[in-house]
Coordinates of C-alpha atoms and ligand atoms in Angstrom, one line a residue:
X853 CA 5.4 -6.1 3.2
X854 CA 6.0 -5.0 6.9
X855 CA 3.3 -3.0 8.6
X856 CA 4.3 0.6 9.1
X857 CA 3.0 3.2 11.5
X858 CA 2.0 5.5 8.7
X859 CA -1.6 6.3 8.0
X860 CA -3.7 6.3 4.8
X861 CA -6.6 8.7 4.4
X862 CA -9.6 7.8 2.3
X863 CA -12.1 10.6 1.5
X864 CA -15.5 9.6 0.1
X865 CA -17.4 11.8 -2.3
X866 CA -20.8 10.1 -2.7
X867 CA -22.1 12.0 -5.7
X868 CA -22.4 10.9 -9.3
X869 CA -23.8 12.4 -12.5
X870 CA -26.1 9.4 -12.9
X871 CA -26.3 5.9 -11.5
X872 CA -24.5 3.3 -13.6
X873 CA -26.6 0.1 -14.2
X874 CA -24.2 -2.3 -12.4
X875 CA -23.3 -0.1 -9.4
X876 CA -24.1 -0.9 -5.8
X877 CA -21.6 1.5 -4.2
X878 CA -23.0 4.2 -2.0
X879 CA -23.5 7.3 -4.1
X880 CA -26.3 9.7 -5.0
X881 CA -27.1 10.8 -8.5
X882 CA -28.6 14.2 -9.5
X883 CA -27.9 16.0 -6.2
X884 CA -27.9 19.8 -6.3
X885 CA -24.9 22.1 -5.7
X886 CA -26.3 23.2 -2.3
X887 CA -26.2 19.6 -0.9
X888 CA -22.7 19.2 -2.2
X889 CA -21.6 22.4 -0.6
X890 CA -22.9 21.4 2.8
X891 CA -21.3 18.0 2.4
X892 CA -17.9 19.6 1.7
X893 CA -18.3 21.8 4.8
X894 CA -19.1 18.7 6.9
X895 CA -16.2 16.8 5.4
X896 CA -13.8 19.6 6.2
X897 CA -15.1 19.6 9.8
X898 CA -14.6 15.9 10.1
X899 CA -11.0 16.1 8.7
X900 CA -10.2 18.9 11.2
X901 CA -11.8 16.9 14.0
X902 CA -9.6 13.9 13.3
X903 CA -6.7 16.2 13.0
X904 CA -7.1 16.8 16.7
X905 CA -7.0 13.1 17.4
X906 CA -4.6 11.6 14.9
X907 CA -3.1 14.6 13.2
X908 CA -1.2 17.8 13.8
X909 CA -3.3 19.0 16.7
X910 CA -3.0 15.7 18.6
X911 CA -0.6 15.5 21.6
X912 CA 2.3 13.9 19.7
X913 CA 1.7 15.7 16.4
X914 CA 0.1 12.7 14.9
X915 CA 1.0 9.9 12.5
X916 CA 2.6 10.4 9.2
X917 CA 0.0 10.3 6.3
X918 CA 1.7 8.9 3.3
X919 CA -1.3 8.1 1.1
X920 CA -4.6 10.0 0.4
X921 CA -7.3 8.6 -1.8
X922 CA -10.3 10.8 -2.8
X923 CA -12.8 8.3 -4.1
X924 CA -16.5 7.9 -4.8
X925 CA -18.9 8.3 -6.3
X926 CA -17.4 10.7 -8.8
X927 CA -15.1 13.2 -6.9
X928 CA -14.5 15.2 -10.0
X929 CA -18.2 16.3 -9.9
X930 CA -17.1 18.8 -7.2
X931 CA -15.9 22.3 -8.2
X932 CA -12.2 22.6 -8.4
X933 CA -12.3 25.1 -5.4
X934 CA -14.1 22.5 -3.3
X935 CA -11.6 19.8 -4.1
X936 CA -8.7 22.2 -3.3
X937 CA -10.3 23.1 0.0
X938 CA -10.6 19.4 1.0
X939 CA -6.9 18.8 0.2
X940 CA -5.7 22.0 2.0
X941 CA -7.8 21.0 5.0
X942 CA -5.9 17.7 5.0
X943 CA -2.6 19.5 4.8
X944 CA -3.6 21.8 7.6
X945 CA -4.8 19.0 9.8
X946 CA -2.3 16.1 9.3
X947 CA 1.4 15.6 9.0
X948 CA 1.6 14.7 5.3
X949 CA 4.7 13.0 3.9
X950 CA 6.6 15.0 1.3
X951 CA 6.3 12.2 -1.2
X952 CA 2.7 11.2 -0.3
X953 CA 0.7 9.6 -3.0
X954 CA -2.5 11.7 -3.3
X955 CA -5.0 10.1 -5.7
X956 CA -8.3 11.2 -6.9
X957 CA -11.0 9.2 -8.8
X958 CA -12.5 10.9 -11.8
X959 CA -14.9 10.1 -14.6
X960 CA -14.4 11.0 -18.2
X961 CA -16.5 14.0 -19.3
X962 CA -16.1 15.6 -15.9
X963 CA -12.6 17.0 -16.3
X964 CA -11.5 20.4 -17.7
X965 CA -8.1 21.9 -18.1
X966 CA -9.0 24.4 -15.3
X967 CA -10.0 21.6 -12.9
X968 CA -6.9 19.6 -13.6
X969 CA -4.6 22.5 -13.1
X970 CA -6.4 23.2 -9.8
X971 CA -5.9 19.5 -8.7
X972 CA -2.2 19.7 -9.5
X973 CA -1.8 23.0 -7.6
X974 CA -3.6 21.5 -4.6
X975 CA -1.1 18.6 -4.5
X976 CA -3.1 15.8 -6.1
X977 CA -0.5 13.7 -8.0
X978 CA -2.3 10.6 -9.2
X979 CA -5.6 10.2 -11.1
X980 CA -7.8 7.1 -11.4
X981 CA -10.2 7.3 -14.3
X982 CA -13.3 5.0 -14.7
X983 CA -13.2 4.1 -18.4
X984 CA -14.9 0.6 -18.2
X985 CA -15.2 0.2 -22.0
X986 CA -14.2 2.0 -25.3
X987 CA -17.2 0.6 -27.1
X988 CA -20.2 3.0 -27.2
X989 CA -22.9 0.2 -27.2
X990 CA -21.3 -1.4 -24.1
X991 CA -21.0 2.0 -22.3
X992 CA -24.7 2.5 -23.1
X993 CA -25.7 -0.9 -21.6
X994 CA -23.7 0.0 -18.5
X995 CA -25.4 3.3 -18.2
X996 CA -22.2 5.2 -18.2
X997 CA -22.3 9.0 -18.6
X998 CA -19.5 9.3 -21.1
X999 CA -18.4 8.1 -24.5
X1000 CA -15.0 6.7 -25.7
X1001 CA -13.9 10.1 -27.1
X1002 CA -14.3 11.6 -23.6
X1003 CA -11.7 9.1 -22.3
X1004 CA -9.2 10.1 -24.9
X1005 CA -9.7 13.9 -24.6
X1006 CA -9.8 13.8 -20.7
X1007 CA -6.7 11.6 -20.6
X1008 CA -4.8 14.0 -22.9
X1009 CA -5.9 17.0 -20.8
X1010 CA -4.6 15.2 -17.7
X1011 CA -1.2 14.6 -19.3
X1012 CA -1.1 18.2 -20.4
X1013 CA -1.8 19.3 -16.9
X1014 CA 1.3 17.3 -15.7
X1015 CA -0.3 14.1 -14.4
X1016 CA 2.3 11.4 -14.9
X1017 CA 0.7 8.7 -12.7
X1018 CA -2.7 7.7 -14.1
X1019 CA -4.8 4.6 -13.6
X1020 CA -7.5 3.5 -16.0
X1021 CA -10.3 1.1 -14.8
X1022 CA -11.8 -1.3 -17.3
X1023 CA -14.5 -4.0 -16.9
X1024 CA -15.0 -7.3 -18.6
X1025 CA -17.7 -9.9 -18.5
X1026 CA -20.2 -7.2 -19.3
X1027 CA -23.4 -8.3 -21.3
X1028 CA -23.0 -7.2 -24.9
X1029 CA -19.2 -7.4 -24.8
X1030 CA -17.6 -10.2 -26.8
X1031 CA -13.9 -11.0 -27.0
X1032 CA -13.3 -8.7 -30.0
X1033 CA -14.9 -5.8 -28.2
X1034 CA -12.9 -6.5 -25.1
X1035 CA -9.6 -6.7 -27.0
X1036 CA -10.4 -3.5 -28.8
X1037 CA -11.0 -1.7 -25.4
X1038 CA -7.8 -3.0 -24.0
X1039 CA -5.8 -2.0 -27.1
X1040 CA -7.3 1.4 -27.0
X1041 CA -6.5 2.0 -23.3
X1042 CA -3.0 0.6 -23.7
X1043 CA -2.4 3.0 -26.6
X1044 CA -2.8 5.8 -24.0
X1045 CA 0.1 4.3 -22.0
X1046 CA -1.4 4.7 -18.5
X1047 CA 1.0 3.9 -15.6
X1048 CA -1.6 1.6 -13.9
X1049 CA -4.6 -0.5 -15.0
X1050 CA -7.4 -2.0 -12.9
X1051 CA -9.6 -4.7 -14.6
X1052 CA -12.7 -6.0 -12.9
X1053 CA -15.0 -8.8 -13.9
X1054 CA -18.6 -7.5 -13.7
X1055 CA -20.3 -8.5 -10.4
X1056 CA -24.0 -8.8 -10.5
X1057 CA -25.3 -7.0 -7.4
X1058 CA -28.8 -7.3 -6.2
X1059 CA -30.8 -4.1 -6.4
X1060 CA -29.0 -2.8 -9.5
X1061 CA -30.5 -2.1 -12.9
X1062 CA -28.4 -4.9 -14.4
X1063 CA -29.7 -7.4 -11.9
X1064 CA -33.3 -6.5 -12.8
X1065 CA -32.6 -6.7 -16.5
X1066 CA -30.8 -10.0 -16.3
X1067 CA -33.6 -11.4 -14.0
X1068 CA -36.2 -10.4 -16.6
X1069 CA -34.3 -11.9 -19.5
X1070 CA -33.5 -8.5 -21.1
X1071 CA -29.8 -9.2 -20.8
X1072 CA -27.7 -12.3 -20.9
X1073 CA -25.0 -13.1 -18.4
X1074 CA -21.4 -13.7 -19.7
X1075 CA -20.5 -17.4 -19.6
X1076 CA -17.9 -18.0 -16.8
X1077 CA -15.4 -19.6 -19.3
X1078 CA -15.7 -16.5 -21.5
X1079 CA -15.1 -14.3 -18.5
X1080 CA -11.9 -16.2 -17.6
X1081 CA -10.7 -16.1 -21.2
X1082 CA -11.0 -12.3 -21.2
X1083 CA -9.1 -12.1 -17.9
X1084 CA -6.2 -14.3 -19.0
X1085 CA -5.9 -12.7 -22.4
X1086 CA -5.7 -9.3 -20.5
X1087 CA -2.9 -10.6 -18.2
X1088 CA -0.9 -12.0 -21.2
X1089 CA -1.3 -8.8 -23.1
X1090 CA -0.1 -6.8 -20.1
X1091 CA 3.0 -9.0 -19.7
X1092 CA 4.0 -8.0 -23.2
X1093 CA 3.6 -4.3 -22.5
X1094 CA 5.8 -4.0 -19.4
X1095 CA 3.1 -4.1 -16.7
X1096 CA 3.6 -6.0 -13.5
X1097 CA 0.5 -7.9 -12.4
X1098 CA 0.6 -7.4 -8.6
X1099 CA -2.9 -8.0 -7.4
X1100 CA -5.8 -10.1 -8.8
X1101 CA -7.3 -7.1 -10.6
X1102 CA -4.4 -4.7 -10.8
X1103 CA -1.2 -4.2 -12.8
X1104 CA 1.3 -1.3 -13.0
X1105 CA 4.4 -0.1 -14.7
X1106 CA 7.4 -0.7 -12.4
X1107 CA 7.3 1.8 -9.4
X1108 CA 3.7 2.7 -10.1
X1109 CA 1.7 0.3 -7.8
X1110 CA -1.1 2.0 -6.0
X1111 CA 0.4 2.6 -2.5
X1112 CA -3.0 3.5 -1.0
X1113 CA -4.7 0.3 -2.1
X1114 CA -1.6 -1.7 -1.0
X1115 CA -2.5 -0.5 2.5
X1116 CA -5.8 -2.3 2.3
X1117 CA -4.2 -5.5 1.0
X1118 CA -1.4 -5.3 3.6
X1119 CA -3.9 -4.6 6.4
X1120 CA -2.3 -1.3 7.3
X1121 CA -4.1 1.5 9.1
X1122 CA -6.4 3.9 7.2
X1123 CA -8.9 6.5 8.2
X1124 CA -12.0 6.9 6.1
X1125 CA -13.8 10.2 6.1
X1126 CA -17.1 11.2 4.6
X1127 CA -20.5 9.4 4.4
X1128 CA -20.2 5.6 4.3
X1129 CA -16.4 5.6 4.7
X1130 CA -14.8 2.8 6.6
X1131 CA -11.7 3.0 8.8
X1132 CA -9.3 0.4 10.2
X1133 CA -7.1 1.8 12.9
X1134 CA -5.2 -0.1 15.7
X1135 CA -7.3 -3.2 15.1
X1136 CA -10.5 -1.3 15.3
X1137 CA -13.0 -1.1 12.4
X1138 CA -15.6 1.7 12.2
X1139 CA -17.7 3.4 9.6
X1140 CA -19.7 6.5 9.0
X1141 CA -23.5 6.6 8.2
X1142 CA -24.3 5.6 4.7
X1143 CA -26.6 8.6 4.3
X1144 CA -25.5 12.1 3.2
X1145 CA -28.2 13.9 5.2
X1146 CA -27.4 12.0 8.4
X1147 CA -23.7 12.6 7.9
X1148 CA -24.1 16.3 7.2
X1149 CA -26.5 16.7 10.2
X1150 CA -24.1 15.0 12.5
X1151 CA -21.3 17.4 11.7
X1152 CA -23.5 20.5 11.6
X1153 CA -24.7 19.7 15.1
X1154 CA -21.2 18.8 16.3
X1155 CA -22.2 15.3 17.2
X1156 CA -20.0 13.0 15.0
X1157 CA -22.0 9.9 14.2
X1158 CA -20.3 6.5 13.9
X1159 CA -22.7 3.9 12.5
X1160 CA -20.8 0.8 13.4
X1161 CA -17.6 -0.3 15.1
X1162 CA -15.9 -3.5 16.0
X1163 CA -12.7 -4.3 17.9
X1164 CA -10.9 -7.0 16.0
X1165 CA -9.8 -10.0 17.9
X1166 CA -6.6 -11.8 16.9
X1167 CA -8.7 -14.2 14.8
X1168 CA -10.6 -11.3 13.1
X1169 CA -7.4 -9.7 12.1
X1170 CA -6.0 -13.0 10.9
X1171 CA -9.1 -13.5 8.7
X1172 CA -8.9 -9.9 7.3
X1173 CA -5.2 -10.3 6.5
X1174 CA -5.7 -13.6 4.7
X1175 CA -8.6 -12.3 2.8
X1176 CA -6.7 -9.3 1.4
X1177 CA -3.0 -10.4 1.4
X1178 CA -3.7 -13.5 -0.7
X1179 CA -5.1 -11.2 -3.4
X1180 CA -1.6 -10.0 -4.1
X1181 CA 0.4 -12.0 -6.6
X1182 CA 3.3 -12.1 -4.1
X1183 CA 0.9 -13.6 -1.5
X1184 CA 1.7 -13.8 2.2
X1185 CA 5.3 -13.4 3.4
X1186 CA 6.1 -15.9 6.2
X1187 CA 8.3 -13.4 8.1
X1188 CA 5.7 -10.7 7.9
X1189 CA 3.0 -13.1 9.0
X1190 CA 5.1 -14.3 12.0
X1191 CA 5.8 -10.7 13.1
X1192 CA 2.1 -9.6 12.9
X1193 CA 0.5 -12.7 14.5
X1194 CA 3.3 -13.9 16.8
X1195 CA 3.2 -17.4 15.3
X1196 CA 4.5 -19.2 12.2
X1197 CA 2.1 -19.4 9.2
X1198 CA 2.1 -23.2 9.1
X1199 CA 1.9 -23.5 12.8
X1200 CA -1.5 -21.6 12.7
X1201 CA -2.7 -23.5 9.6
X1202 CA -1.1 -26.9 10.2
X1203 CA -4.5 -28.7 9.5
X1204 CA -4.8 -27.0 6.1
X1205 CA -1.4 -27.9 4.8
X1206 CA -2.2 -31.2 3.1
X1207 CA -5.1 -29.6 1.2
X1208 CA -2.9 -26.6 0.2
X1209 CA -0.3 -29.1 -1.2
X1210 CA -3.0 -30.6 -3.4
X1211 CA -3.6 -27.1 -4.8
X1212 CA 0.1 -26.8 -5.3
X1213 CA 0.2 -30.1 -7.2
X1214 CA -2.6 -28.8 -9.4
X1215 CA -0.6 -25.6 -10.1
X1216 CA -3.0 -23.3 -8.4
X1217 CA -0.8 -22.4 -5.4
X1218 CA 2.9 -22.1 -4.7
X1219 CA 5.2 -21.9 -1.8
X1220 CA 8.9 -21.1 -1.2
X1221 CA 11.0 -20.1 1.7
X1222 CA 9.6 -16.6 1.6
X1223 CA 5.9 -17.3 1.5
X1224 CA 2.8 -18.8 0.0
X1225 CA 0.8 -17.4 -2.9
X1226 CA -1.9 -18.1 -5.5
X1227 CA -0.5 -18.7 -9.0
X1228 CA -1.9 -17.1 -12.1
X1229 CA -3.8 -20.3 -12.9
X1230 CA -5.1 -20.4 -9.4
X1231 CA -6.6 -16.8 -9.7
X1232 CA -9.6 -18.4 -11.3
X1233 CA -10.4 -20.2 -8.0
X1234 CA -9.0 -17.5 -5.7
X1235 CA -12.1 -17.4 -3.5
X1236 CA -11.8 -21.1 -2.9
X1237 CA -8.1 -20.9 -2.0
X1238 CA -8.7 -17.9 0.3
X1239 CA -11.6 -19.8 2.0
X1240 CA -9.2 -22.6 2.8
X1241 CA -7.6 -20.4 5.4
X1242 CA -10.7 -18.7 6.7
Ligands
LIG2057 S1 -19.7 6.6 -11.5 FE1 -18.9 4.9 -10.2 S2 -19.8 5.2 -8.2 FE2 -21.0 6.5 -9.7 S3 -22.7 5.2 -10.2 FE3 -21.1 4.8 -11.8 S4 -19.9 3.1 -11.0 FE4 -21.2 3.9 -9.3

């Protein structure tokens, strides 16, 4: 896909009801409403501030924003009025495309008919719900704050509110989850007929409750071959239900791919706002402090804090592009590559070609006139294939 000049906005809401046992994302659990209110004030200040640089108040009227993703954390923990204020500040500050995809992450048990109606009214047109499992014992092991019945009731409420573009996240390779439990979860989420599904293999991150329990022998890790069996069973099941597998961990009904996430995978520009949010604009990477208090203080005192930044070299952008674009099932387009990097793909990677051909012979990679990609079989060794070009 060709790079456009459009901009994606990512808004980070770093609050959760409680910390899940496997999670190492930046989020805070059990915060009080006063902190959340201050955070929303700061976030709106930041949105307006960037509106003066990249949005409506900039000299040229700014770049067209065609995707917005409100993620977390658990954004649906905010009051409906706070969410509506964030979205209206975006509309007041940026030139937003009429057909913009405006997504919001939510967790089951945090939605109500009133909240959903307010989201629709504000302009949110896509929801992404963290289901993870439909088995109560697995949800308990994961430390999730909801039960399977919350998924079904909240999904129905979302449909009734008019949401016709919904993603459900599920997770496999979780301790305590065997093949039968996994199949049951997938069948139950497919019965809801979501437009999009994300399916992640559990990653064991240091510092999490899961890591501690596994290290102390309280939990047992899923065997790699079992994890792969779950993944491939999922893909085959999705094939039979009209979903297109378009990225290692994502599948969608035709026309329902997540346009915002495709910006990351296609190395397009996005602006991240809120604590810990990362941005990539005009080959520059930068991020906000991973600390709510520091972030709020910086906006209350009018001294925006950027924690880290880097100007990508040609090689950095090449690495970033390979890393994300090869995750897509369509892989890397040769024409797109040549336009971005000013050189042909196999001219840059001539010394890797023989090794790539060995992967092709093994059925793990493929090439045609259009581009190169990792095959479904090769998804199991995707990191190894990506590393070949890094
Ligand atoms: S709800 Fe999401 S962000 Fe929050 S702790 Fe659980 S996995 Fe992490």
